[in-house]
mmCIF file of C-alpha atoms in Angstrom:
data_model
loop_
_atom_site.group_PDB
_atom_site.id
_atom_site.type_symbol
_atom_site.label_atom_id
_atom_site.label_comp_id
_atom_site.label_asym_id
_atom_site.label_seq_id
_atom_site.Cartn_x
_atom_site.Cartn_y
_atom_site.Cartn_z
ATOM 1 C CA MET A 30 -2.501 241.697 272.958
ATOM 2 C CA PRO A 31 0.840 243.400 273.816
ATOM 3 C CA GLY A 32 2.712 240.836 271.703
ATOM 4 C CA ALA A 33 0.511 241.509 268.689
ATOM 5 C CA LEU A 34 0.831 245.270 269.167
ATOM 6 C CA GLY A 35 4.599 244.955 269.359
ATOM 7 C CA ALA A 36 4.625 242.984 266.123
ATOM 8 C CA ARG A 37 3.293 245.997 264.229
ATOM 9 C CA TYR A 38 6.867 247.269 264.154
ATOM 10 C CA SER A 39 8.081 244.081 262.494
ATOM 11 C CA GLY A 40 7.328 245.500 259.060
ATOM 12 C CA HIS A 41 9.692 248.382 259.766
ATOM 13 C CA LEU A 42 12.300 245.972 261.093
ATOM 14 C CA THR A 43 11.900 243.807 257.983
ATOM 15 C CA ASP A 44 12.419 246.831 255.741
ATOM 16 C CA ARG A 45 15.464 247.921 257.730
ATOM 17 C CA TRP A 46 17.209 244.615 258.577
ATOM 18 C CA GLY A 47 15.657 242.220 256.072
ATOM 19 C CA PRO A 48 13.354 239.247 256.499
ATOM 20 C CA ARG A 49 16.113 236.850 257.569
ATOM 21 C CA ALA A 50 17.007 238.952 260.616
ATOM 22 C CA VAL A 51 13.364 239.368 261.608
ATOM 23 C CA ASN A 52 12.836 235.614 261.165
ATOM 24 C CA ALA A 53 15.745 235.027 263.553
ATOM 25 C CA LEU A 54 14.206 237.492 266.016
ATOM 26 C CA SER A 55 10.812 235.789 265.740
ATOM 27 C CA ILE A 56 12.296 232.332 266.331
ATOM 28 C CA ALA A 57 14.232 233.674 269.334
ATOM 29 C CA SER A 58 11.026 235.208 270.744
ATOM 30 C CA ALA A 59 9.105 231.945 270.326
ATOM 31 C CA LEU A 60 11.984 229.945 271.853
ATOM 32 C CA LEU A 61 11.946 232.280 274.829
ATOM 33 C CA ALA A 62 8.174 231.792 275.088
ATOM 34 C CA PHE A 63 8.485 228.000 275.204
ATOM 35 C CA THR A 64 11.322 228.297 277.708
ATOM 36 C CA VAL A 65 9.002 230.378 279.914
ATOM 37 C CA PHE A 66 6.292 227.738 279.410
ATOM 38 C CA ALA A 67 8.713 225.002 280.457
ATOM 39 C CA LEU A 68 9.789 226.837 283.615
ATOM 40 C CA ALA A 69 6.437 228.410 284.506
ATOM 41 C CA GLY A 70 4.848 225.606 286.428
ATOM 42 C CA GLN A 71 1.413 226.840 287.513
ATOM 43 C CA SER A 72 2.177 230.567 287.177
ATOM 44 C CA LEU A 73 -0.535 232.496 285.360
ATOM 45 C CA ILE A 74 1.763 235.515 284.998
ATOM 46 C CA ALA A 75 4.429 233.404 283.282
ATOM 47 C CA LEU A 76 1.774 231.951 280.977
ATOM 48 C CA VAL A 77 0.669 235.463 279.969
ATOM 49 C CA ILE A 78 4.282 236.524 279.358
ATOM 50 C CA GLY A 79 4.943 233.400 277.300
ATOM 51 C CA CYS A 80 1.776 233.861 275.245
ATOM 52 C CA ASN A 81 2.757 237.452 274.435
ATOM 53 C CA LEU A 82 6.253 236.377 273.408
ATOM 54 C CA LEU A 83 4.768 233.628 271.250
ATOM 55 C CA GLY A 84 2.251 236.046 269.697
ATOM 56 C CA TYR A 85 5.033 238.493 268.889
ATOM 57 C CA GLY A 86 7.223 235.742 267.449
ATOM 58 C CA THR A 87 4.566 234.195 265.223
ATOM 59 C CA THR A 88 3.252 237.520 263.922
ATOM 60 C CA SER A 89 6.752 238.866 263.246
ATOM 61 C CA GLY A 90 7.708 235.654 261.480
ATOM 62 C CA GLN A 91 4.636 235.846 259.281
ATOM 63 C CA ILE A 92 5.374 239.457 258.341
ATOM 64 C CA ALA A 93 8.985 238.612 257.451
ATOM 65 C CA ASN A 94 7.984 235.497 255.502
ATOM 66 C CA GLN A 95 5.352 237.340 253.507
ATOM 67 C CA ALA A 96 7.851 240.068 252.660
ATOM 68 C CA ARG A 97 10.246 237.363 251.489
ATOM 69 C CA ILE A 98 7.837 235.402 249.319
ATOM 70 C CA LEU A 99 6.048 238.407 247.850
ATOM 71 C CA ALA A 100 9.363 239.795 246.622
ATOM 72 C CA VAL A 101 10.158 236.677 244.595
ATOM 73 C CA ARG A 102 7.813 237.222 241.636
ATOM 74 C CA PRO A 103 5.661 240.347 242.053
ATOM 75 C CA GLU A 104 3.504 239.462 239.058
ATOM 76 C CA ILE A 105 2.099 236.380 240.844
ATOM 77 C CA ARG A 106 1.735 237.796 244.365
ATOM 78 C CA ALA A 107 -1.845 236.647 244.832
ATOM 79 C CA ARG A 108 -1.019 233.038 243.948
ATOM 80 C CA LEU A 109 2.104 233.042 246.113
ATOM 81 C CA ASN A 110 0.145 234.455 249.039
ATOM 82 C CA THR A 111 -2.516 231.758 248.570
ATOM 83 C CA VAL A 112 0.098 229.004 248.724
ATOM 84 C CA TYR A 113 1.802 230.686 251.680
ATOM 85 C CA ILE A 114 -1.405 231.007 253.710
ATOM 86 C CA PHE A 115 -2.348 227.404 252.881
ATOM 87 C CA CYS A 116 1.057 226.266 254.180
ATOM 88 C CA VAL A 117 0.649 228.372 257.340
ATOM 89 C CA PHE A 118 -2.700 226.753 258.108
ATOM 90 C CA ALA A 119 -1.483 223.256 257.185
ATOM 91 C CA GLY A 120 1.550 223.730 259.437
ATOM 92 C CA GLY A 121 -0.661 224.989 262.255
ATOM 93 C CA ALA A 122 -2.952 221.982 261.881
ATOM 94 C CA ALA A 123 -0.015 219.572 261.875
ATOM 95 C CA GLY A 124 1.526 221.284 264.906
ATOM 96 C CA SER A 125 -1.784 221.167 266.765
ATOM 97 C CA ALA A 126 -2.201 217.470 265.980
ATOM 98 C CA VAL A 127 1.308 216.675 267.203
ATOM 99 C CA ALA A 128 0.895 218.828 270.323
ATOM 100 C CA GLY A 129 -2.486 217.234 271.074
ATOM 101 C CA ALA A 130 -1.076 213.728 270.792
ATOM 102 C CA LEU A 131 1.919 214.634 272.936
ATOM 103 C CA PHE A 132 -0.324 216.310 275.519
ATOM 104 C CA SER A 133 -2.347 213.103 275.793
ATOM 105 C CA ALA A 134 0.802 211.061 276.241
ATOM 106 C CA PHE A 135 3.079 213.375 278.259
ATOM 107 C CA GLY A 136 1.017 216.356 279.449
ATOM 108 C CA TRP A 137 2.239 219.936 279.271
ATOM 109 C CA ALA A 138 5.869 218.793 278.946
ATOM 110 C CA GLY A 139 4.921 217.082 275.668
ATOM 111 C CA VAL A 140 3.407 220.283 274.282
ATOM 112 C CA VAL A 141 6.446 222.324 275.277
ATOM 113 C CA SER A 142 8.781 219.697 273.815
ATOM 114 C CA SER A 143 6.917 219.677 270.505
ATOM 115 C CA GLY A 144 7.054 223.481 270.320
ATOM 116 C CA LEU A 145 10.773 223.504 271.057
ATOM 117 C CA GLY A 146 11.307 220.741 268.499
ATOM 118 C CA PHE A 147 9.466 222.592 265.726
ATOM 119 C CA LEU A 148 11.294 225.817 266.588
ATOM 120 C CA SER A 149 14.642 224.015 266.497
ATOM 121 C CA LEU A 150 13.776 222.730 263.033
ATOM 122 C CA ALA A 151 12.830 226.270 261.966
ATOM 123 C CA GLY A 152 16.109 227.638 263.355
ATOM 124 C CA ILE A 153 18.157 225.006 261.543
ATOM 125 C CA THR A 154 16.287 225.724 258.311
ATOM 126 C CA LEU A 155 16.834 229.474 258.671
ATOM 127 C CA ALA A 156 20.538 228.997 259.447
ATOM 128 C CA SER A 157 21.071 226.677 256.477
ATOM 129 C CA HIS A 158 19.212 229.117 254.229
ATOM 130 C CA ALA A 159 21.390 231.970 255.484
ATOM 131 C CA LEU A 160 24.541 229.947 254.825
ATOM 132 C CA ARG A 161 23.385 229.017 251.341
ATOM 133 C CA PHE A 162 22.655 232.621 250.400
ATOM 134 C CA ARG A 163 25.467 234.288 252.301
ATOM 135 C CA ARG A 164 27.648 236.822 250.604
ATOM 136 C CA THR A 165 30.439 235.088 248.763
ATOM 137 C CA ALA A 166 33.576 236.299 247.083
ATOM 138 C CA VAL A 167 33.426 235.849 243.311
ATOM 139 C CA PRO A 168 36.272 236.818 240.955
ATOM 140 C CA THR A 169 35.266 239.429 238.392
ATOM 141 C CA THR A 170 36.156 238.889 234.764
ATOM 142 C CA GLY A 171 39.337 240.417 233.489
ATOM 143 C CA THR A 172 40.524 242.279 236.570
ATOM 144 C CA GLY A 173 41.397 239.435 238.919
ATOM 145 C CA SER A 174 39.946 241.427 241.805
ATOM 146 C CA LEU A 175 37.161 240.136 244.016
ATOM 147 C CA LEU A 176 33.622 241.369 243.878
ATOM 148 C CA LEU A 177 31.308 240.632 246.791
ATOM 149 C CA MET A 178 28.059 239.475 245.344
ATOM 150 C CA ASP A 179 24.849 238.222 246.921
ATOM 151 C CA VAL A 180 24.082 234.734 245.665
ATOM 152 C CA GLN A 181 20.400 235.442 246.081
ATOM 153 C CA ASP A 182 20.583 238.266 243.515
ATOM 154 C CA GLU A 183 22.173 235.860 241.076
ATOM 155 C CA ALA A 184 19.409 233.333 241.709
ATOM 156 C CA ARG A 185 16.861 236.019 240.831
ATOM 157 C CA GLY A 186 18.553 236.515 237.478
ATOM 158 C CA ALA A 187 20.692 239.566 238.170
ATOM 159 C CA PRO A 188 23.851 239.338 236.071
ATOM 160 C CA PRO A 189 27.153 238.938 237.934
ATOM 161 C CA GLY A 190 28.792 242.282 238.595
ATOM 162 C CA SER A 191 25.550 244.270 238.220
ATOM 163 C CA ARG A 192 25.615 245.522 241.811
ATOM 164 C CA PRO A 193 27.062 249.019 242.275
#
């Protein structure tokens, strides 16, 4: 419950820092949760702390991801949200299947390893996305000076040099 209540501020953080930063925060929170799970042993208190960190991380990530995808093409928000929610549930089902198989084979260490593995993949994906859309220096026409331009704006169809 505290993790979910804390995630209510993720919308404000997304508006202020952007979805990429909140995604990084959510991945860090979930990584911390699985680290607590790995070190917890039989501690009920550590399990509660880890579950709250995981709840915060997953809810914050969902808020940031929805903000990101719903900004792409506002005229098709309902369809984008449908595809997004389908992918969330499909990913959850796949993760549960993998964790269940690993629990049968390796116990709790298998579950923790699968969580850390999926989170590592998410972190690598987020980092590569951030590198691909990082701010780059692009020469402006005629002046020879450099204009910093967000590649993501260009991908959305904004003409080069249209930023103030």
